[in-house]
Coordinates of N, CA and C in Angstrom, one line a residue:
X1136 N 122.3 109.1 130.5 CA 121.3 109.8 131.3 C 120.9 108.9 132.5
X1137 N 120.7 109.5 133.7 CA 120.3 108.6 134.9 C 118.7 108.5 134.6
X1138 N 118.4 106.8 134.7 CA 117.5 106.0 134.4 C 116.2 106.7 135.0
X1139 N 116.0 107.7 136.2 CA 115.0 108.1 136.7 C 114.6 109.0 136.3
X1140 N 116.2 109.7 135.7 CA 115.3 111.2 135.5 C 114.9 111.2 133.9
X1141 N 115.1 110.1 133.2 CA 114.8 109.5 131.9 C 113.3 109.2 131.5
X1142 N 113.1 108.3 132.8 CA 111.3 108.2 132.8 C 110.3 109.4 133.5
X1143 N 110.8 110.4 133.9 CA 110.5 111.2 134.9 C 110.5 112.3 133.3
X1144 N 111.7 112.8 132.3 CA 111.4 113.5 131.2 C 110.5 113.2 130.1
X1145 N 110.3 111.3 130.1 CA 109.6 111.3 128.9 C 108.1 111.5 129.4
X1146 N 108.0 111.7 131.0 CA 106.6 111.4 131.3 C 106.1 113.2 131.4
X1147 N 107.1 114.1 131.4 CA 106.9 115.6 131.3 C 106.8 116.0 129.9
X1148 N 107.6 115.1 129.0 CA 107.3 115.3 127.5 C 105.9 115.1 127.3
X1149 N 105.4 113.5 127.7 CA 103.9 113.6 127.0 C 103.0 114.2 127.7
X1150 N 103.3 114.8 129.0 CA 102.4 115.8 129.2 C 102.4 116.9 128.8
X1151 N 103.3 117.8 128.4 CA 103.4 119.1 127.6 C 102.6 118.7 125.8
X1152 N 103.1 117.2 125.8 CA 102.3 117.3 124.5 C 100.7 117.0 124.7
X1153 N 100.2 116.9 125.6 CA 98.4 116.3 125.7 C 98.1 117.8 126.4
X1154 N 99.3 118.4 127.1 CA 98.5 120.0 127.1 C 98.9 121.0 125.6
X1155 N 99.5 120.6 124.9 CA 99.6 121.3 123.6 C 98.1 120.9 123.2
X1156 N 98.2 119.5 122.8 CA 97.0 119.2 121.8 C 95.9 119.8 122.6
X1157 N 95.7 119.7 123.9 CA 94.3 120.3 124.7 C 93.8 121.5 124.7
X1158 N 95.3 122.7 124.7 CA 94.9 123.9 124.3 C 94.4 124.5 122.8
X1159 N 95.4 123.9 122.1 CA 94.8 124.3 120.7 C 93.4 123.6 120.3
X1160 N 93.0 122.9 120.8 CA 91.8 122.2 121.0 C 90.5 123.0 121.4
X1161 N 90.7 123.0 122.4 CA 90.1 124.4 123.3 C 89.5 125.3 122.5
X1162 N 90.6 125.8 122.4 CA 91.0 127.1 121.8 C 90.0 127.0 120.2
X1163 N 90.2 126.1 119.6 CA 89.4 125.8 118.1 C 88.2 125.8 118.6
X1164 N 87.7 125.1 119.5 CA 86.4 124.2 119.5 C 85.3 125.9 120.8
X1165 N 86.2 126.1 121.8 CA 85.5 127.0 122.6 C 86.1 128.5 122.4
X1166 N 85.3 129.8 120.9 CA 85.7 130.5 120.7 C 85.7 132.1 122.1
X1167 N 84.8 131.6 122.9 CA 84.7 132.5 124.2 C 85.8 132.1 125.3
X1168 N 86.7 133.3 125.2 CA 87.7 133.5 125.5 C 87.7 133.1 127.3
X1169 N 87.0 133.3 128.2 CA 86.7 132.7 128.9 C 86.4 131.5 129.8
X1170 N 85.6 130.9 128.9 CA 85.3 129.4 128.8 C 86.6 128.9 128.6
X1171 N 87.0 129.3 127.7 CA 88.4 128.2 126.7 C 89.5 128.5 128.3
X1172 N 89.4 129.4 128.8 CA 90.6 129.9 129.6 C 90.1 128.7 131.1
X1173 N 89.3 128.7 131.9 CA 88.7 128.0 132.6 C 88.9 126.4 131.9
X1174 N 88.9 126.0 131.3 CA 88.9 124.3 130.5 C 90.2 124.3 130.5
X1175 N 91.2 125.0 130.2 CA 92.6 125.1 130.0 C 92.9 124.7 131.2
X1176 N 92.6 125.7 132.4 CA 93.2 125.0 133.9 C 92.4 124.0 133.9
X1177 N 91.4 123.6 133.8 CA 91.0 122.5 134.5 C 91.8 121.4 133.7
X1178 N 92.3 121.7 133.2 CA 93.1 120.5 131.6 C 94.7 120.4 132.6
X1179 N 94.6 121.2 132.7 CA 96.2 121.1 133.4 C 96.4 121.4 134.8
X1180 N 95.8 121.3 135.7 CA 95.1 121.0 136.6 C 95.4 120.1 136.8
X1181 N 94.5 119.2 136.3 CA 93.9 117.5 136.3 C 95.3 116.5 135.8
X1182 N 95.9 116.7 134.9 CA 97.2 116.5 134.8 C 98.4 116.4 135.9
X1183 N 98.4 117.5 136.2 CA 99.5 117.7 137.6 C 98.9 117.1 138.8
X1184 N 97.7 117.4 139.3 CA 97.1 116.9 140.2 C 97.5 115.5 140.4
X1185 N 97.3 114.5 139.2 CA 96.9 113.4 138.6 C 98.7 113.0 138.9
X1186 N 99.9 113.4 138.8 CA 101.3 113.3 139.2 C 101.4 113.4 140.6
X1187 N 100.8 114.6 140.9 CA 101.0 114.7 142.8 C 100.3 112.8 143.2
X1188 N 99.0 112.7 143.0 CA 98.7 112.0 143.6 C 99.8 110.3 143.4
X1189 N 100.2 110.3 142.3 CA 101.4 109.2 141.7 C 102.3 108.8 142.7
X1190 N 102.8 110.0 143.0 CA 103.9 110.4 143.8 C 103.7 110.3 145.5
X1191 N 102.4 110.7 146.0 CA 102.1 110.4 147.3 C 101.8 109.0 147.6
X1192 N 101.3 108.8 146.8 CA 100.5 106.5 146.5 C 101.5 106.1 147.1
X1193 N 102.6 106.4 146.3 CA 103.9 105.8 145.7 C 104.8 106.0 147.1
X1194 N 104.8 107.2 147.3 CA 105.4 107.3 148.8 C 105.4 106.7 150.0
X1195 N 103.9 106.6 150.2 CA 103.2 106.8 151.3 C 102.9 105.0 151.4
X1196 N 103.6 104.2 150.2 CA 103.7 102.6 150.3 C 102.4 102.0 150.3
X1197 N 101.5 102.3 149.7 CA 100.6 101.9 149.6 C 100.7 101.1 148.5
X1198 N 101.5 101.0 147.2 CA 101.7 99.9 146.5 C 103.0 99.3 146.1
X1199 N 103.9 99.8 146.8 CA 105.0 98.8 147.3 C 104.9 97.3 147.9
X1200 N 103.8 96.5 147.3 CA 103.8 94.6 147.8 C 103.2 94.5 146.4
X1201 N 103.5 93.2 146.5 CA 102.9 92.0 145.2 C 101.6 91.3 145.6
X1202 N 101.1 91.9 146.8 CA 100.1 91.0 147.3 C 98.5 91.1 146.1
X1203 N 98.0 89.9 146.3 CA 96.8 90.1 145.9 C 96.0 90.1 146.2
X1204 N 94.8 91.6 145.9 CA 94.9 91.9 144.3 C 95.9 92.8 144.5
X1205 N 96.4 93.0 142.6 CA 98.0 94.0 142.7 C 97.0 95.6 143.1
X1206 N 97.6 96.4 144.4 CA 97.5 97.3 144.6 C 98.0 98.5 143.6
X1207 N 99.0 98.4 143.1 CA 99.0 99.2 141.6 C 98.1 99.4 140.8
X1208 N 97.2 98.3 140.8 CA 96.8 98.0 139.2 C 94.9 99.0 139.9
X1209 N 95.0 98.8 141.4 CA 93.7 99.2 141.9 C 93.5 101.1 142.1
X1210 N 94.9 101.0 142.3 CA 95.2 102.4 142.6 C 95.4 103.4 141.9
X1211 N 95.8 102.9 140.6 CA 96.4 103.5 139.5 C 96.0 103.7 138.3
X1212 N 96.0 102.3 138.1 CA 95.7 101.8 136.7 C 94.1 101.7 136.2
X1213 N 93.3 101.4 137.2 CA 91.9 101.0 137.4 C 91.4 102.7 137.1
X1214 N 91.2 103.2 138.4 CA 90.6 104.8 138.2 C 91.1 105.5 136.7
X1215 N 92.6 105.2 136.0 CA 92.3 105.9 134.7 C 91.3 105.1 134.0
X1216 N 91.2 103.8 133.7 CA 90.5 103.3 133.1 C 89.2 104.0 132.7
X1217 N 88.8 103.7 134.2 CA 87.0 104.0 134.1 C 87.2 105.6 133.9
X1218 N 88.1 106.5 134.4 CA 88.1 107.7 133.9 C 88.1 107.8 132.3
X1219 N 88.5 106.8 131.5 CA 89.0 107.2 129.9 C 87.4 107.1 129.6
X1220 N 86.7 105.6 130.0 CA 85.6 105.1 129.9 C 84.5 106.1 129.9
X1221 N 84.2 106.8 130.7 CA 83.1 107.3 131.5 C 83.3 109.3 130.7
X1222 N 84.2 109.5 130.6 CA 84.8 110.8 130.3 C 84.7 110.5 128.6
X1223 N 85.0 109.9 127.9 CA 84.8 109.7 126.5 C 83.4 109.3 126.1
X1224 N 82.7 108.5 126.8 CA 81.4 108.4 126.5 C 80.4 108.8 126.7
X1225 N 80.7 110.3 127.5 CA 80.2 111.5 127.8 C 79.9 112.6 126.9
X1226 N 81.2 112.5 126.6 CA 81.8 113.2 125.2 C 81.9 113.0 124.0
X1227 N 81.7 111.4 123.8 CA 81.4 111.2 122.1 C 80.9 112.1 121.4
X1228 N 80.2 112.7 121.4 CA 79.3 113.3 120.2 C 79.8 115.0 120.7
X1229 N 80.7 115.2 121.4 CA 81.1 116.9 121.0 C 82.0 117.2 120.4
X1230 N 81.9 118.3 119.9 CA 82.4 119.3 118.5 C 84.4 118.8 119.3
X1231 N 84.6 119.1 119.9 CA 86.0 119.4 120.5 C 86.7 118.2 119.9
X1232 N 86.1 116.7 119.8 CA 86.7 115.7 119.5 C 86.8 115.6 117.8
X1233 N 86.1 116.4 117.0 CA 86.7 116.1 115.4 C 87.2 117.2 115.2
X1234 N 87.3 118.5 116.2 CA 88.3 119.4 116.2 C 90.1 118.9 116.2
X1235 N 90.4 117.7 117.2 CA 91.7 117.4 117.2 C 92.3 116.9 115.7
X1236 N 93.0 117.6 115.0 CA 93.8 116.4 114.0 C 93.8 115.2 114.4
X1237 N 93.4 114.7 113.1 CA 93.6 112.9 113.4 C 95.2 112.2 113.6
X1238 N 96.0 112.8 113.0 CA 97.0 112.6 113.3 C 97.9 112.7 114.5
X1239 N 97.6 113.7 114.6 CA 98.2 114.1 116.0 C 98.0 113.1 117.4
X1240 N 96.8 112.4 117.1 CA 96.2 111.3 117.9 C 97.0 109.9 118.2
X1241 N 97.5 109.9 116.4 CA 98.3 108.5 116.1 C 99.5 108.7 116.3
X1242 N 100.2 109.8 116.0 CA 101.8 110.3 116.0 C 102.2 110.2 117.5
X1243 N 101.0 110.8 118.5 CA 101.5 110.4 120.0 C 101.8 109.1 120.3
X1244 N 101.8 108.0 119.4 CA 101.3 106.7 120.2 C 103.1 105.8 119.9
X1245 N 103.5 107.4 119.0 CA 105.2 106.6 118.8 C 106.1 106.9 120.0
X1246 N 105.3 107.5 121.3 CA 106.0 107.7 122.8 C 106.4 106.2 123.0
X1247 N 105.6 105.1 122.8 CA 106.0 104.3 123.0 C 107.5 103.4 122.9
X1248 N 107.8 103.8 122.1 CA 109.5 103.7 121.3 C 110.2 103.9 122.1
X1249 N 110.0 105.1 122.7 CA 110.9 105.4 124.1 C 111.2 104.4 125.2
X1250 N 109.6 104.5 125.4 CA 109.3 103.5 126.7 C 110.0 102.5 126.6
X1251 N 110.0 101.9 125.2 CA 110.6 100.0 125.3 C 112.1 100.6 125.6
X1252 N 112.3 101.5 125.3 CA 114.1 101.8 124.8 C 114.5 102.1 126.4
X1253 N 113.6 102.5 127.3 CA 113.7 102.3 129.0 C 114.0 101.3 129.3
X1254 N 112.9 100.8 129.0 CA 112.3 99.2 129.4 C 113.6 98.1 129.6
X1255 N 114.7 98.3 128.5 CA 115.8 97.3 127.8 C 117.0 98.2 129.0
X1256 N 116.9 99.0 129.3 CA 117.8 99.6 130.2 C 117.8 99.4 131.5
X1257 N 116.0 99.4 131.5 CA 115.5 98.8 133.4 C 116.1 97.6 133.2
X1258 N 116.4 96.5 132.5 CA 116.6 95.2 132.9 C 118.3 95.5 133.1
X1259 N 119.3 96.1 132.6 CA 120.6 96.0 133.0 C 120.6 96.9 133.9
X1260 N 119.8 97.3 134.3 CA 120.0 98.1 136.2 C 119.3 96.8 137.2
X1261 N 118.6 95.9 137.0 CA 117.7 95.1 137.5 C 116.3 96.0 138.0
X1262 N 115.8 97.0 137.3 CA 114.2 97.1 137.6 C 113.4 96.4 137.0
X1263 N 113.5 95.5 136.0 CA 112.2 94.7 135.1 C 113.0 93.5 134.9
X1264 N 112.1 92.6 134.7 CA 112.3 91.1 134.3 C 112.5 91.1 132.7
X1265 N 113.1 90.3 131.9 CA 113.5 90.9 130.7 C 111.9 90.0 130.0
X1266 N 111.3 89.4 130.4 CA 110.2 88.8 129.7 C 108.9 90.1 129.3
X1267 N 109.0 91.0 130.4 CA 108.1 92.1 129.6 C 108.5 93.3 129.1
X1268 N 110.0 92.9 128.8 CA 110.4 93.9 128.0 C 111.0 93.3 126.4
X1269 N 110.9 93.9 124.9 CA 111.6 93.5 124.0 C 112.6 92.1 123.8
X1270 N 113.0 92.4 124.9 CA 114.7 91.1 125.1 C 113.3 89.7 125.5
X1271 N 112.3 89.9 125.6 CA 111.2 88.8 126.3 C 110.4 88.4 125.0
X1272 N 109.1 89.3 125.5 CA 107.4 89.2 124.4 C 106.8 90.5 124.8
X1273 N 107.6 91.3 124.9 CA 107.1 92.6 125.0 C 107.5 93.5 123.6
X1274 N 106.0 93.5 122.1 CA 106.4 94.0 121.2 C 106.4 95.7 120.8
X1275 N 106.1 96.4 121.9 CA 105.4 97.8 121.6 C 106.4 98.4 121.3
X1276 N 107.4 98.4 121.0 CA 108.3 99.2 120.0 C 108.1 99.1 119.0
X1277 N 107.5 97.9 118.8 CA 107.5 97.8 116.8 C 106.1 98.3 117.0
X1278 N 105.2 98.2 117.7 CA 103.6 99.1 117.6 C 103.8 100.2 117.6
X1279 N 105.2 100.5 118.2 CA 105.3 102.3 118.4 C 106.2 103.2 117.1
X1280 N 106.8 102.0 116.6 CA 107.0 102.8 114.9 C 106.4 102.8 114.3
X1281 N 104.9 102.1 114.1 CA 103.6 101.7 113.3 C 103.1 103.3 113.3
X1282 N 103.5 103.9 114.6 CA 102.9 104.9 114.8 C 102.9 106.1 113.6
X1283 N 104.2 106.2 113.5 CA 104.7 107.1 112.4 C 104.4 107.0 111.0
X1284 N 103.9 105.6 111.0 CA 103.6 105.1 109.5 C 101.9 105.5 109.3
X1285 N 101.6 105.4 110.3 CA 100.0 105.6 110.4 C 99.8 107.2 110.7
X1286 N 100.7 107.1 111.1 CA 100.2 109.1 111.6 C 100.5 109.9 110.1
X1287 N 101.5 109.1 109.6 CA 101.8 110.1 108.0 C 100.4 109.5 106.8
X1288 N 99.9 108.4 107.3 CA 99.0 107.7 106.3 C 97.6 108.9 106.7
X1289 N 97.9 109.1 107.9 CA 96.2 109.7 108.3 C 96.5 111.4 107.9
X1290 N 97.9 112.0 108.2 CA 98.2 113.5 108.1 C 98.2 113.6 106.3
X1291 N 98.2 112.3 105.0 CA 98.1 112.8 103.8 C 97.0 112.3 103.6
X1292 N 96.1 111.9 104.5 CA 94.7 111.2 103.6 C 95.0 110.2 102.8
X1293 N 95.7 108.8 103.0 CA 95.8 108.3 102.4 C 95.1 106.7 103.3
X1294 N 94.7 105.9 102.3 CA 94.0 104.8 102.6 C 93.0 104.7 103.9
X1295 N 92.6 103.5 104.1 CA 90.9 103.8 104.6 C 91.2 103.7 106.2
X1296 N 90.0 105.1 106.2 CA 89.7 105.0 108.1 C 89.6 103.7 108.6
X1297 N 88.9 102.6 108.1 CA 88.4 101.6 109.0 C 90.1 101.1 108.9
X1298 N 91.1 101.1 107.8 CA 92.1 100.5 108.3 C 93.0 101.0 110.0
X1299 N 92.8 102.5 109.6 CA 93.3 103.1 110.9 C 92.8 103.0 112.3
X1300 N 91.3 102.9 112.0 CA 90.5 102.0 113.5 C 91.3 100.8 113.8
X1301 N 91.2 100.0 112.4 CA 91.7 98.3 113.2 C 92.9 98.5 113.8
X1302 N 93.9 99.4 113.5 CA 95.3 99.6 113.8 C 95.4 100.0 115.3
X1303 N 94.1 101.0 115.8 CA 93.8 101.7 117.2 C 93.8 100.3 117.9
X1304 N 92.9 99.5 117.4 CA 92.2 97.9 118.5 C 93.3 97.3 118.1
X1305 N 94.4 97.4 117.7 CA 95.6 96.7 117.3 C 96.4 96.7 118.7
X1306 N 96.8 98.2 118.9 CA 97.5 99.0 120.0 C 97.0 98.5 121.4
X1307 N 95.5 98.7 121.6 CA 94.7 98.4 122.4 C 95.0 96.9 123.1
X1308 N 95.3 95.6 121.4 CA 95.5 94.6 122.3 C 96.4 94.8 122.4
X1309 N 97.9 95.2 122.2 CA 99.2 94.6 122.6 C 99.4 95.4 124.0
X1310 N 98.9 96.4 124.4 CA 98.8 96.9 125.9 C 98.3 96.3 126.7
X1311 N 97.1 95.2 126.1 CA 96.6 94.2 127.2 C 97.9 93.5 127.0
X1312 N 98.3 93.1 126.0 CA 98.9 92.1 126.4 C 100.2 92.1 127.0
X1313 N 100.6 93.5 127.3 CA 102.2 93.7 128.3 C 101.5 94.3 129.4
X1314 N 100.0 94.1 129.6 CA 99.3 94.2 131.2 C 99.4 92.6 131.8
X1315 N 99.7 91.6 130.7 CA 98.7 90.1 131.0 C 100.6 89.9 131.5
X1316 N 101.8 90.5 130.5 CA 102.8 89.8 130.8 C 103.6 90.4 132.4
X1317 N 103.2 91.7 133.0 CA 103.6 92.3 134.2 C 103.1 91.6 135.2
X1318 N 101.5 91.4 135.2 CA 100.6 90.4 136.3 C 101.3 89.4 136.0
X1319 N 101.7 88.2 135.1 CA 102.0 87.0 134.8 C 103.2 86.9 135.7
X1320 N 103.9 87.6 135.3 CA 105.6 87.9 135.8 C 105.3 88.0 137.9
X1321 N 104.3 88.5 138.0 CA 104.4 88.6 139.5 C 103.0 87.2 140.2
X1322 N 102.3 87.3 139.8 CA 101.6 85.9 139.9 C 101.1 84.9 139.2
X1323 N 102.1 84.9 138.2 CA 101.9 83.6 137.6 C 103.4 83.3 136.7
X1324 N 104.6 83.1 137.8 CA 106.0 83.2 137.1 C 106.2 82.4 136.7
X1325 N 105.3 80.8 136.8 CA 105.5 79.6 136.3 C 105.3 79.9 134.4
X1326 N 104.9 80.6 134.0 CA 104.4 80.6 132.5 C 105.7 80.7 132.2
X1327 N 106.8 81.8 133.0 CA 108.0 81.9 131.9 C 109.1 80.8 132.6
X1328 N 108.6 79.7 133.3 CA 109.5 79.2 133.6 C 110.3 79.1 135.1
X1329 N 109.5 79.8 136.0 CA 110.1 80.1 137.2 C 109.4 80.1 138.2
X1330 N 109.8 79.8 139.2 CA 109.1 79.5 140.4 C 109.3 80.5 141.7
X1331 N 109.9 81.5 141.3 CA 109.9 82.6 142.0 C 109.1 84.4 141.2
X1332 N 109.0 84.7 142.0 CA 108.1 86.8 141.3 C 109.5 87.0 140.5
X1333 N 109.4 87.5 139.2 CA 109.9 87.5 138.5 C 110.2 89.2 138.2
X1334 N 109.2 89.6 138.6 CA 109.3 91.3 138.6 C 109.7 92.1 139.9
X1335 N 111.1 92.8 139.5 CA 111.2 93.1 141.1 C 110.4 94.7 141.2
X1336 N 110.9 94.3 143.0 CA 109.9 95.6 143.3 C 109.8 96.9 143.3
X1337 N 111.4 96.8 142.9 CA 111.8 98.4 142.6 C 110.8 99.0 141.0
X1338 N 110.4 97.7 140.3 CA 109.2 98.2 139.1 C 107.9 99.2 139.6
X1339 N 107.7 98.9 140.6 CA 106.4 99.9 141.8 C 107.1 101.0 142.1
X1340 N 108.4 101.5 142.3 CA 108.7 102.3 142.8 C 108.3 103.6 142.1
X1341 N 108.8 104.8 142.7 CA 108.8 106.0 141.6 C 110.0 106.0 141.6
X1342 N 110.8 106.5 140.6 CA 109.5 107.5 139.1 C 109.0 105.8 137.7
X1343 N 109.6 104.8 138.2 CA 108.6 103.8 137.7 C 107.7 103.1 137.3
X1344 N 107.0 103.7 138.7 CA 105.8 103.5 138.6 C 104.7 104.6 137.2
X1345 N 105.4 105.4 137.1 CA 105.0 106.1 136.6 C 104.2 105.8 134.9
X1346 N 105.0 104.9 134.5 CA 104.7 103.5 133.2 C 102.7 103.2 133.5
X1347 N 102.9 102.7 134.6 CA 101.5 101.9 134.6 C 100.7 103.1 135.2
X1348 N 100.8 104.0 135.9 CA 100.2 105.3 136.8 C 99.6 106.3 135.4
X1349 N 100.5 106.5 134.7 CA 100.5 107.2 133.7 C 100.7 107.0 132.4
X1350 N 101.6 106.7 131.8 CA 101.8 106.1 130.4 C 101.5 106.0 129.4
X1351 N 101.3 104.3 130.5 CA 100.2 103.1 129.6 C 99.0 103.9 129.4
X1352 N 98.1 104.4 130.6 CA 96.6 105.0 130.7 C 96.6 105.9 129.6
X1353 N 97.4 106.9 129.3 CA 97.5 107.9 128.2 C 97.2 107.1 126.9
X1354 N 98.2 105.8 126.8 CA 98.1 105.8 125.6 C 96.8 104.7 125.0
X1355 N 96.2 104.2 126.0 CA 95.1 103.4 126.1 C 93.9 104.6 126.2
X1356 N 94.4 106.2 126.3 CA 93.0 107.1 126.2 C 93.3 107.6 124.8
X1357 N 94.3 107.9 124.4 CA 94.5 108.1 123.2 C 93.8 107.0 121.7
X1358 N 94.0 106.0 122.2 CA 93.6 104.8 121.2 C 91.9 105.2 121.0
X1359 N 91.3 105.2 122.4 CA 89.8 104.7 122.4 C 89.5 106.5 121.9
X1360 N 89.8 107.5 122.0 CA 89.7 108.7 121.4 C 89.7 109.1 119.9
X1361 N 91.0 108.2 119.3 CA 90.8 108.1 118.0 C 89.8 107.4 117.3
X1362 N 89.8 106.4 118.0 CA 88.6 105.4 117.2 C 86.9 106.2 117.4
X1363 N 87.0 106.5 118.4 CA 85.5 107.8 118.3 C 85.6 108.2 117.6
X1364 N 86.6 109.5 117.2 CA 87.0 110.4 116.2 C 86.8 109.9 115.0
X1365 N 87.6 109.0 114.9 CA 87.5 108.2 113.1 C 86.4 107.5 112.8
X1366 N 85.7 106.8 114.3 CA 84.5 106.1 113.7 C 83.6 107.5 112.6
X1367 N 83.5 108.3 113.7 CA 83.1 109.7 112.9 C 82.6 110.0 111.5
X1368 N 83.7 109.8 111.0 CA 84.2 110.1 109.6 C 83.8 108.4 108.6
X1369 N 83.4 107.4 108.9 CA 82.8 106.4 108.5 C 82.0 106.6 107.4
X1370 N 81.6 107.0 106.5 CA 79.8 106.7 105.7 C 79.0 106.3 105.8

């Protein structure tokens, strides 16, 4: 399959899956058929919107350089952040969030498996440096089969919530830490040995860009979601 339209389907897959989980969500938590209908668009809405804008950034070269600070990371990466931040701690304490299966939360986070399995393909086209991919110190394939192990531990009720939190702040760091190895790769190439940007630029491009734009953010809102959720369920 051509490499673009590879990251361009897995990134339409996990949106069809966060509007699955949103609607049945909805739909459980807001029984006025109205309300629930109005949340729905704005759910998918905010989603597509959220791609158009990916796509114009992306176009329109506004983060096409390595200059610093990385314009990616301002444009893209930053606004979901404080969106996951500010939107979740809004929302802690509503019905809609212990409405989601707990599983369903963890089971999304084995998208990642994909991703690495791009990731190992960008480097034999030359889009990524192989240091933040698997072939480097980039481990989130093995975090992303953890997923399946934990998503079947949490869908039978088996062993303790607090183990399944530590496993969320688990995910959390190894995403910092293939954030620390992308920036490293472009301003600080000396770590792996090199004295030239180690990440080329076609990694900013679209539908590439779409990893740090989208992705990552999902699965860093997914993490901090569960752990609300589960803290929940605590004694």
């Amino acid at each position: 399959m051509n490499l673009k339209i590879a990251y361009i389907s897995l990134t339409l897959f996990t949106i069809i899956i966060l509007i699955i989980i949103g609607i049945k969500t909805i739909d459980k938590t807001f029984p006025d058929k109205a309300v629930a209908k109005k949340k729905k668009g704005i759910l998918i809405f905010g989603l597509v919107i959220w791609q158009v804008y990916i796509f114009l950034v992306e176009k329109a070269g506004f983060i096409n350089n390595f200059d610093f600070p990385p314009r990616f990371a301002i444009l893209l990466i930053f606004p979901l952040f404080i969106f996951t931040g500010v939107f979740l701690f809004r929302n802690r304490n509503n019905k809609w969030i212990t409405n989601i299966p707990e599983h369903w939360l963890i089971f999304y986070q084995s998208f990642r498996i994909l991703i690495e399995s791009l990731f190992i393909a960008s480097v034999a086209q030359g889009i990524l440096n192989k240091e933040v991919t698997f072939e480097g110190y980039n481990y989130d394939m093995v975090f992303g089969w953890t997923a399946l192990i934990f998503g079947f531990l949490a869908y039978k009720k088996i062993g303790s919530t607090k183990l399944i939190i530590a496993w969320n702040y688990l995910g959390l760091m190894v995403l910092a830490s293939i954030i620390f190895l992308f920036i490293s790769s472009i301003f600080n190439p000396q770590l792996f040995g090199s004295e030239v940007i180690l990440l080329p630029k076609e990694a900013v491009t679209y539908p590439y860009v779409l990893v740090a734009g989208f992705l990552m953010p999902s699965a860093v809102f997914m993490h901090v979601l569960s752990i609300i959720q589960l803290s929940k369920n605590i004694d």
